[in-house]
Amino acid sequence: MKTSLKMLLLAAVAALALSCGGRRARQQQQAVAEAAAGMKVFLPPIAPSGLAPAEQRDYLRCHYWDRFDFSDTLFVHKADTLSMLEAFASYVSLLSEHPTDGAPMDSLMRRASASAPMLRYFSMLAERVLRDPNSPLRNGEFYIPVLRAQLASPYLDQYEKLGPEYDLQIALQNRLGQPANDFRYTLASGATGRLYDIRAEYVLLFINNPGCPMCRQIREAIVSSPMLSEMQERGRLKVLALYPDEDLAEWRAYRDQIPAAWINGYDDGCVIRETGSYDLEAIPALYLLDSRKRVLVKDSTDVPYIEEVIDRRE
């Protein structure tokens, strides 16, 4: 995803904190400008001002798409797609308070499945916001209903469904609240171990590549976290750094960069990639697991969020 689009999605999240009156005025100004340019515009609803903030969010979750005409197939040809991406991202941000509840997205995709153009358009929006590795709103649970809608659609032929079928298979791995897939890792000494043999209250799986700038940033963020460092010292948290690819010379040259207290291994034979047991499209990736290896955080790059999830469980 281009940086400009990433910033747009972040702006959409921030926009939810704006006052209703100010947001309404901005929407009206935007609508006038875009209508003058001949573009189709969708204005999300404004929650009644008399509602409490939590009630406003509930209202928007239920009524966000009420004024959108899903039968207007001409919309997709004249729509301001950047504006629609922002609107879709704002909706996803509302849903993110319940990150494992895919029902609202399922309902939306059922409505969008009324025609081939509308299904393809909303599938594109969902892919950019929910699937793109660089999206701050990436969420596999919300993307599953999108893929299922594509697979159930009579408008897509069997060849067009091959991609969604594969993506759904990957998305169904390591779901939030479910046990993570076990795997074997190999240490520099040649000794091997399994994920499920690691004994700790929490396991932080860090899938990484040597020389990856973001991998370095995440590694430094984990090391500099007082909370995570203390948990490691007390034996409550263990970090497993896993290299999933085949260039072992590169991995060996890099392994001294990994803290000695971490378990630093590689996937011998690239079994994870071959079996698709973890999504390796976006590296780095963090998975936070509990003592029973249930997934608490999936495919993240946000160390402060890891801390937040642990803190909420304390």
Short mmCIF file of N, CA and C in Angstrom, two decimals, residues 115-263:
data_model
loop_
_atom_site.label_atom_id
_atom_site.label_comp_id
_atom_site.label_asym_id
_atom_site.label_seq_id
_atom_site.Cartn_x
_atom_site.Cartn_y
_atom_site.Cartn_z
N SER A 115 -24.87 -7.47 -6.89
CA SER A 115 -24.45 -7.43 -8.29
C SER A 115 -22.96 -7.67 -8.38
N ALA A 116 -22.50 -8.07 -9.56
CA ALA A 116 -21.07 -8.31 -9.75
C ALA A 116 -20.24 -7.04 -9.55
N PRO A 117 -20.64 -5.88 -10.14
CA PRO A 117 -19.83 -4.67 -9.95
C PRO A 117 -19.72 -4.27 -8.48
N MET A 118 -20.83 -4.37 -7.73
CA MET A 118 -20.80 -3.94 -6.33
C MET A 118 -19.97 -4.92 -5.50
N LEU A 119 -20.10 -6.21 -5.76
CA LEU A 119 -19.30 -7.19 -5.03
C LEU A 119 -17.82 -6.97 -5.27
N ARG A 120 -17.44 -6.76 -6.51
CA ARG A 120 -16.01 -6.55 -6.82
C ARG A 120 -15.50 -5.25 -6.19
N TYR A 121 -16.34 -4.24 -6.18
CA TYR A 121 -15.91 -2.95 -5.62
C TYR A 121 -15.68 -3.07 -4.12
N PHE A 122 -16.63 -3.65 -3.41
CA PHE A 122 -16.47 -3.77 -1.96
C PHE A 122 -15.39 -4.79 -1.60
N SER A 123 -15.19 -5.78 -2.44
CA SER A 123 -14.08 -6.71 -2.22
C SER A 123 -12.75 -5.99 -2.34
N MET A 124 -12.68 -5.06 -3.30
CA MET A 124 -11.46 -4.27 -3.47
C MET A 124 -11.21 -3.39 -2.25
N LEU A 125 -12.26 -2.72 -1.77
CA LEU A 125 -12.11 -1.88 -0.58
C LEU A 125 -11.64 -2.72 0.61
N ALA A 126 -12.25 -3.88 0.77
CA ALA A 126 -11.90 -4.75 1.90
C ALA A 126 -10.47 -5.24 1.79
N GLU A 127 -10.04 -5.58 0.59
CA GLU A 127 -8.67 -6.06 0.42
C GLU A 127 -7.67 -4.97 0.79
N ARG A 128 -7.94 -3.74 0.38
CA ARG A 128 -7.01 -2.64 0.67
C ARG A 128 -6.95 -2.34 2.16
N VAL A 129 -8.09 -2.41 2.84
CA VAL A 129 -8.15 -2.03 4.25
C VAL A 129 -7.86 -3.20 5.19
N LEU A 130 -8.39 -4.38 4.86
CA LEU A 130 -8.33 -5.51 5.79
C LEU A 130 -7.22 -6.50 5.49
N ARG A 131 -6.73 -6.51 4.25
CA ARG A 131 -5.77 -7.55 3.84
C ARG A 131 -4.37 -7.01 3.61
N ASP A 132 -4.26 -5.78 3.12
CA ASP A 132 -2.95 -5.24 2.76
C ASP A 132 -2.00 -5.30 3.97
N PRO A 133 -0.80 -5.84 3.79
CA PRO A 133 0.13 -5.99 4.93
C PRO A 133 0.45 -4.69 5.65
N ASN A 134 0.38 -3.56 4.94
CA ASN A 134 0.74 -2.29 5.55
C ASN A 134 -0.45 -1.52 6.11
N SER A 135 -1.64 -2.08 6.02
CA SER A 135 -2.81 -1.38 6.53
C SER A 135 -2.84 -1.40 8.05
N PRO A 136 -3.04 -0.25 8.70
CA PRO A 136 -3.13 -0.24 10.16
C PRO A 136 -4.39 -0.91 10.68
N LEU A 137 -5.33 -1.22 9.77
CA LEU A 137 -6.59 -1.84 10.17
C LEU A 137 -6.68 -3.29 9.71
N ARG A 138 -5.57 -3.88 9.34
CA ARG A 138 -5.58 -5.26 8.86
C ARG A 138 -6.23 -6.18 9.88
N ASN A 139 -7.16 -7.02 9.42
CA ASN A 139 -7.89 -7.90 10.34
C ASN A 139 -8.39 -9.11 9.57
N GLY A 140 -7.80 -10.25 9.86
CA GLY A 140 -8.17 -11.48 9.17
C GLY A 140 -9.58 -11.93 9.49
N GLU A 141 -10.03 -11.70 10.73
CA GLU A 141 -11.38 -12.12 11.11
C GLU A 141 -12.43 -11.37 10.30
N PHE A 142 -12.20 -10.10 10.05
CA PHE A 142 -13.15 -9.32 9.25
C PHE A 142 -13.04 -9.66 7.77
N TYR A 143 -11.87 -10.13 7.36
CA TYR A 143 -11.68 -10.43 5.93
C TYR A 143 -12.29 -11.78 5.55
N ILE A 144 -12.46 -12.66 6.51
CA ILE A 144 -13.04 -13.99 6.23
C ILE A 144 -14.43 -13.88 5.59
N PRO A 145 -15.36 -13.04 6.12
CA PRO A 145 -16.66 -12.92 5.46
C PRO A 145 -16.57 -12.39 4.03
N VAL A 146 -15.57 -11.55 3.76
CA VAL A 146 -15.38 -11.03 2.40
C VAL A 146 -15.02 -12.17 1.46
N LEU A 147 -14.10 -13.00 1.87
CA LEU A 147 -13.68 -14.13 1.04
C LEU A 147 -14.83 -15.12 0.85
N ARG A 148 -15.58 -15.36 1.91
CA ARG A 148 -16.70 -16.29 1.79
C ARG A 148 -17.78 -15.75 0.85
N ALA A 149 -17.97 -14.44 0.86
CA ALA A 149 -18.93 -13.84 -0.06
C ALA A 149 -18.49 -14.03 -1.51
N GLN A 150 -17.19 -13.89 -1.76
CA GLN A 150 -16.68 -14.11 -3.12
C GLN A 150 -16.87 -15.56 -3.54
N LEU A 151 -16.59 -16.49 -2.64
CA LEU A 151 -16.70 -17.91 -2.99
C LEU A 151 -18.16 -18.33 -3.19
N ALA A 152 -19.08 -17.65 -2.51
CA ALA A 152 -20.50 -17.99 -2.64
C ALA A 152 -21.17 -17.29 -3.82
N SER A 153 -20.47 -16.36 -4.42
CA SER A 153 -21.09 -15.52 -5.46
C SER A 153 -21.26 -16.26 -6.79
N PRO A 154 -22.41 -16.12 -7.43
CA PRO A 154 -22.60 -16.68 -8.77
C PRO A 154 -21.94 -15.83 -9.86
N TYR A 155 -21.44 -14.65 -9.47
CA TYR A 155 -20.86 -13.73 -10.45
C TYR A 155 -19.39 -14.02 -10.73
N LEU A 156 -18.75 -14.84 -9.91
CA LEU A 156 -17.34 -15.17 -10.12
C LEU A 156 -17.24 -16.60 -10.63
N ASP A 157 -16.38 -16.81 -11.64
CA ASP A 157 -16.22 -18.16 -12.16
C ASP A 157 -15.21 -18.93 -11.31
N GLN A 158 -15.00 -20.19 -11.65
CA GLN A 158 -14.16 -21.05 -10.82
C GLN A 158 -12.71 -20.57 -10.77
N TYR A 159 -12.25 -19.93 -11.84
CA TYR A 159 -10.87 -19.45 -11.86
C TYR A 159 -10.72 -18.20 -11.00
N GLU A 160 -11.74 -17.34 -11.02
CA GLU A 160 -11.70 -16.14 -10.18
C GLU A 160 -11.78 -16.49 -8.70
N LYS A 161 -12.28 -17.67 -8.39
CA LYS A 161 -12.42 -18.07 -6.99
C LYS A 161 -11.18 -18.76 -6.43
N LEU A 162 -10.19 -19.03 -7.29
CA LEU A 162 -8.99 -19.71 -6.81
C LEU A 162 -8.24 -18.87 -5.78
N GLY A 163 -8.09 -17.57 -6.07
CA GLY A 163 -7.40 -16.68 -5.14
C GLY A 163 -8.11 -16.57 -3.80
N PRO A 164 -9.41 -16.24 -3.80
CA PRO A 164 -10.13 -16.19 -2.52
C PRO A 164 -10.12 -17.51 -1.75
N GLU A 165 -10.15 -18.62 -2.48
CA GLU A 165 -10.13 -19.93 -1.81
C GLU A 165 -8.81 -20.13 -1.06
N TYR A 166 -7.70 -19.77 -1.70
CA TYR A 166 -6.40 -19.89 -1.04
C TYR A 166 -6.31 -18.91 0.13
N ASP A 167 -6.74 -17.66 -0.10
CA ASP A 167 -6.66 -16.66 0.96
C ASP A 167 -7.51 -17.06 2.17
N LEU A 168 -8.66 -17.69 1.92
CA LEU A 168 -9.50 -18.13 3.03
C LEU A 168 -8.82 -19.24 3.82
N GLN A 169 -8.16 -20.14 3.11
CA GLN A 169 -7.43 -21.21 3.80
C GLN A 169 -6.38 -20.63 4.74
N ILE A 170 -5.67 -19.60 4.29
CA ILE A 170 -4.66 -18.95 5.13
C ILE A 170 -5.31 -18.19 6.28
N ALA A 171 -6.40 -17.47 5.98
CA ALA A 171 -7.05 -16.64 7.00
C ALA A 171 -7.63 -17.48 8.13
N LEU A 172 -7.98 -18.72 7.83
CA LEU A 172 -8.58 -19.59 8.85
C LEU A 172 -7.54 -20.21 9.79
N GLN A 173 -6.26 -19.96 9.52
CA GLN A 173 -5.20 -20.47 10.39
C GLN A 173 -4.99 -19.52 11.57
N ASN A 174 -4.77 -20.09 12.75
CA ASN A 174 -4.36 -19.30 13.93
C ASN A 174 -5.32 -18.16 14.23
N ARG A 175 -6.59 -18.46 14.30
CA ARG A 175 -7.58 -17.42 14.55
C ARG A 175 -7.55 -16.99 16.01
N LEU A 176 -7.96 -15.74 16.25
CA LEU A 176 -7.97 -15.21 17.61
C LEU A 176 -8.83 -16.09 18.52
N GLY A 177 -8.27 -16.42 19.68
CA GLY A 177 -8.97 -17.25 20.64
C GLY A 177 -8.84 -18.73 20.41
N GLN A 178 -8.25 -19.11 19.28
CA GLN A 178 -8.09 -20.53 18.94
C GLN A 178 -6.63 -20.96 19.16
N PRO A 179 -6.38 -22.26 19.32
CA PRO A 179 -4.99 -22.72 19.47
C PRO A 179 -4.17 -22.43 18.21
N ALA A 180 -2.95 -21.97 18.41
CA ALA A 180 -2.04 -21.72 17.29
C ALA A 180 -1.56 -23.04 16.71
N ASN A 181 -1.20 -23.03 15.45
CA ASN A 181 -0.62 -24.22 14.83
C ASN A 181 0.75 -24.50 15.43
N ASP A 182 1.00 -25.73 15.79
CA ASP A 182 2.31 -26.13 16.31
C ASP A 182 3.29 -26.27 15.15
N PHE A 183 4.57 -26.13 15.45
CA PHE A 183 5.61 -26.33 14.43
C PHE A 183 6.92 -26.64 15.13
N ARG A 184 7.84 -27.19 14.37
CA ARG A 184 9.17 -27.50 14.87
C ARG A 184 10.14 -26.41 14.42
N TYR A 185 11.02 -25.98 15.33
CA TYR A 185 12.06 -25.02 14.99
C TYR A 185 13.42 -25.65 15.27
N THR A 186 14.44 -25.14 14.59
CA THR A 186 15.81 -25.65 14.74
C THR A 186 16.72 -24.53 15.21
N LEU A 187 17.54 -24.81 16.20
CA LEU A 187 18.49 -23.83 16.73
C LEU A 187 19.81 -23.89 15.96
N ALA A 188 20.68 -22.92 16.21
CA ALA A 188 21.98 -22.89 15.53
C ALA A 188 22.80 -24.14 15.86
N SER A 189 22.59 -24.71 17.03
CA SER A 189 23.32 -25.92 17.43
C SER A 189 22.85 -27.17 16.70
N GLY A 190 21.72 -27.07 16.03
CA GLY A 190 21.12 -28.24 15.39
C GLY A 190 20.03 -28.89 16.22
N ALA A 191 19.94 -28.50 17.49
CA ALA A 191 18.87 -29.01 18.35
C ALA A 191 17.53 -28.48 17.86
N THR A 192 16.50 -29.23 18.12
CA THR A 192 15.17 -28.82 17.68
C THR A 192 14.21 -28.74 18.87
N GLY A 193 13.15 -28.02 18.66
CA GLY A 193 12.10 -27.91 19.67
C GLY A 193 10.78 -27.64 18.98
N ARG A 194 9.72 -27.66 19.76
CA ARG A 194 8.40 -27.39 19.21
C ARG A 194 7.78 -26.21 19.96
N LEU A 195 6.95 -25.47 19.26
CA LEU A 195 6.27 -24.33 19.88
C LEU A 195 5.54 -24.76 21.14
N TYR A 196 4.84 -25.88 21.08
CA TYR A 196 4.01 -26.30 22.21
C TYR A 196 4.83 -26.83 23.38
N ASP A 197 6.13 -27.00 23.20
CA ASP A 197 6.98 -27.43 24.31
C ASP A 197 7.51 -26.25 25.12
N ILE A 198 7.28 -25.04 24.65
CA ILE A 198 7.75 -23.85 25.37
C ILE A 198 6.81 -23.60 26.54
N ARG A 199 7.36 -23.56 27.73
CA ARG A 199 6.56 -23.40 28.94
C ARG A 199 6.69 -21.97 29.46
N ALA A 200 5.61 -21.23 29.39
CA ALA A 200 5.57 -19.87 29.91
C ALA A 200 4.12 -19.41 29.92
N GLU A 201 3.86 -18.40 30.73
CA GLU A 201 2.50 -17.85 30.78
C GLU A 201 2.12 -17.24 29.44
N TYR A 202 3.12 -16.64 28.78
CA TYR A 202 2.92 -16.06 27.45
C TYR A 202 4.09 -16.44 26.55
N VAL A 203 3.79 -16.65 25.28
CA VAL A 203 4.83 -16.83 24.27
C VAL A 203 4.61 -15.76 23.20
N LEU A 204 5.68 -15.04 22.88
CA LEU A 204 5.63 -14.05 21.82
C LEU A 204 6.40 -14.60 20.62
N LEU A 205 5.68 -15.00 19.60
CA LEU A 205 6.29 -15.52 18.38
C LEU A 205 6.61 -14.34 17.46
N PHE A 206 7.88 -14.22 17.10
CA PHE A 206 8.36 -13.11 16.27
C PHE A 206 8.90 -13.69 14.98
N ILE A 207 8.09 -13.69 13.93
CA ILE A 207 8.52 -14.18 12.61
C ILE A 207 9.27 -13.05 11.93
N ASN A 208 10.53 -13.30 11.57
CA ASN A 208 11.38 -12.21 11.09
C ASN A 208 12.34 -12.67 10.00
N ASN A 209 12.92 -11.70 9.34
CA ASN A 209 13.95 -11.93 8.32
C ASN A 209 15.19 -11.10 8.64
N PRO A 210 16.38 -11.61 8.40
CA PRO A 210 17.60 -10.82 8.60
C PRO A 210 17.61 -9.60 7.68
N GLY A 211 18.07 -8.48 8.21
CA GLY A 211 18.21 -7.29 7.39
C GLY A 211 16.94 -6.53 7.12
N CYS A 212 15.83 -6.99 7.64
CA CYS A 212 14.54 -6.32 7.44
C CYS A 212 14.46 -5.13 8.41
N PRO A 213 14.34 -3.88 7.89
CA PRO A 213 14.34 -2.71 8.77
C PRO A 213 13.23 -2.74 9.82
N MET A 214 12.03 -3.14 9.43
CA MET A 214 10.95 -3.19 10.41
C MET A 214 11.18 -4.29 11.44
N CYS A 215 11.82 -5.38 11.01
CA CYS A 215 12.17 -6.44 11.98
C CYS A 215 13.09 -5.88 13.06
N ARG A 216 14.04 -5.07 12.63
CA ARG A 216 14.96 -4.46 13.59
C ARG A 216 14.20 -3.53 14.54
N GLN A 217 13.28 -2.74 14.00
CA GLN A 217 12.51 -1.83 14.83
C GLN A 217 11.68 -2.58 15.87
N ILE A 218 11.07 -3.68 15.44
CA ILE A 218 10.26 -4.46 16.38
C ILE A 218 11.14 -5.11 17.43
N ARG A 219 12.28 -5.64 17.00
CA ARG A 219 13.20 -6.26 17.96
C ARG A 219 13.62 -5.24 19.02
N GLU A 220 13.96 -4.05 18.58
CA GLU A 220 14.38 -3.01 19.52
C GLU A 220 13.23 -2.58 20.43
N ALA A 221 12.01 -2.57 19.89
CA ALA A 221 10.85 -2.19 20.70
C ALA A 221 10.59 -3.23 21.79
N ILE A 222 10.76 -4.50 21.47
CA ILE A 222 10.57 -5.55 22.47
C ILE A 222 11.65 -5.44 23.55
N VAL A 223 12.89 -5.25 23.12
CA VAL A 223 14.02 -5.17 24.05
C VAL A 223 13.87 -3.96 24.98
N SER A 224 13.38 -2.85 24.44
CA SER A 224 13.30 -1.61 25.22
C SER A 224 12.02 -1.51 26.05
N SER A 225 11.15 -2.51 25.97
CA SER A 225 9.90 -2.48 26.73
C SER A 225 10.16 -2.93 28.17
N PRO A 226 10.01 -2.04 29.15
CA PRO A 226 10.20 -2.44 30.55
C PRO A 226 9.26 -3.58 30.95
N MET A 227 8.03 -3.52 30.48
CA MET A 227 7.04 -4.53 30.84
C MET A 227 7.44 -5.90 30.32
N LEU A 228 7.77 -5.97 29.03
CA LEU A 228 8.12 -7.26 28.44
C LEU A 228 9.45 -7.78 28.99
N SER A 229 10.38 -6.86 29.26
CA SER A 229 11.67 -7.27 29.81
C SER A 229 11.51 -7.88 31.20
N GLU A 230 10.69 -7.24 32.03
CA GLU A 230 10.45 -7.77 33.38
C GLU A 230 9.76 -9.13 33.32
N MET A 231 8.82 -9.27 32.41
CA MET A 231 8.12 -10.55 32.28
C MET A 231 9.07 -11.66 31.85
N GLN A 232 10.03 -11.32 30.98
CA GLN A 232 11.02 -12.32 30.58
C GLN A 232 11.91 -12.70 31.75
N GLU A 233 12.33 -11.70 32.53
CA GLU A 233 13.20 -11.97 33.67
C GLU A 233 12.51 -12.87 34.69
N ARG A 234 11.21 -12.72 34.84
CA ARG A 234 10.44 -13.52 35.79
C ARG A 234 10.01 -14.87 35.21
N GLY A 235 10.32 -15.10 33.94
CA GLY A 235 9.95 -16.36 33.31
C GLY A 235 8.51 -16.43 32.85
N ARG A 236 7.80 -15.31 32.90
CA ARG A 236 6.39 -15.30 32.50
C ARG A 236 6.22 -15.22 30.99
N LEU A 237 7.22 -14.67 30.32
CA LEU A 237 7.15 -14.48 28.86
C LEU A 237 8.40 -15.06 28.22
N LYS A 238 8.21 -15.81 27.14
CA LYS A 238 9.33 -16.26 26.34
C LYS A 238 9.12 -15.80 24.90
N VAL A 239 10.20 -15.34 24.31
CA VAL A 239 10.15 -14.85 22.93
C VAL A 239 10.80 -15.88 22.02
N LEU A 240 10.08 -16.28 20.99
CA LEU A 240 10.61 -17.19 19.98
C LEU A 240 10.76 -16.42 18.68
N ALA A 241 12.01 -16.16 18.29
CA ALA A 241 12.29 -15.52 17.01
C ALA A 241 12.46 -16.61 15.96
N LEU A 242 11.62 -16.57 14.94
CA LEU A 242 11.61 -17.64 13.94
C LEU A 242 11.91 -17.08 12.56
N TYR A 243 12.91 -17.68 11.90
CA TYR A 243 13.24 -17.35 10.51
C TYR A 243 12.58 -18.40 9.62
N PRO A 244 11.67 -18.00 8.71
CA PRO A 244 10.89 -18.99 7.97
C PRO A 244 11.43 -19.35 6.59
N ASP A 245 12.56 -18.77 6.19
CA ASP A 245 13.04 -18.97 4.82
C ASP A 245 14.27 -19.87 4.77
N GLU A 246 14.88 -19.97 3.56
CA GLU A 246 15.88 -21.02 3.34
C GLU A 246 17.33 -20.56 3.36
N ASP A 247 17.60 -19.25 3.36
CA ASP A 247 18.98 -18.75 3.30
C ASP A 247 19.60 -18.80 4.70
N LEU A 248 20.12 -19.95 5.07
CA LEU A 248 20.64 -20.13 6.43
C LEU A 248 21.96 -19.39 6.65
N ALA A 249 22.72 -19.16 5.58
CA ALA A 249 23.95 -18.38 5.72
C ALA A 249 23.62 -16.97 6.18
N GLU A 250 22.58 -16.40 5.61
CA GLU A 250 22.15 -15.06 6.02
C GLU A 250 21.65 -15.08 7.46
N TRP A 251 20.90 -16.12 7.81
CA TRP A 251 20.38 -16.21 9.17
C TRP A 251 21.51 -16.35 10.19
N ARG A 252 22.52 -17.18 9.88
CA ARG A 252 23.63 -17.37 10.82
C ARG A 252 24.43 -16.08 10.99
N ALA A 253 24.58 -15.32 9.91
CA ALA A 253 25.32 -14.06 9.99
C ALA A 253 24.57 -13.04 10.85
N TYR A 254 23.29 -13.22 10.95
CA TYR A 254 22.43 -12.24 11.64
C TYR A 254 22.10 -12.66 13.08
N ARG A 255 22.34 -13.92 13.42
CA ARG A 255 21.77 -14.44 14.66
C ARG A 255 22.29 -13.76 15.92
N ASP A 256 23.47 -13.16 15.86
CA ASP A 256 23.99 -12.47 17.04
C ASP A 256 23.21 -11.20 17.36
N GLN A 257 22.39 -10.75 16.40
CA GLN A 257 21.58 -9.56 16.64
C GLN A 257 20.36 -9.88 17.51
N ILE A 258 20.05 -11.15 17.63
CA ILE A 258 18.90 -11.57 18.45
C ILE A 258 19.35 -11.71 19.90
N PRO A 259 18.62 -11.14 20.86
CA PRO A 259 19.01 -11.24 22.27
C PRO A 259 19.22 -12.69 22.71
N ALA A 260 20.22 -12.90 23.53
CA ALA A 260 20.57 -14.26 23.97
C ALA A 260 19.46 -14.92 24.77
N ALA A 261 18.62 -14.11 25.41
CA ALA A 261 17.53 -14.66 26.23
C ALA A 261 16.38 -15.21 25.37
N TRP A 262 16.38 -14.87 24.10
CA TRP A 262 15.31 -15.33 23.23
C TRP A 262 15.64 -16.72 22.67
N ILE A 263 14.62 -17.44 22.29
CA ILE A 263 14.80 -18.66 21.51
C ILE A 263 14.90 -18.22 20.05
#
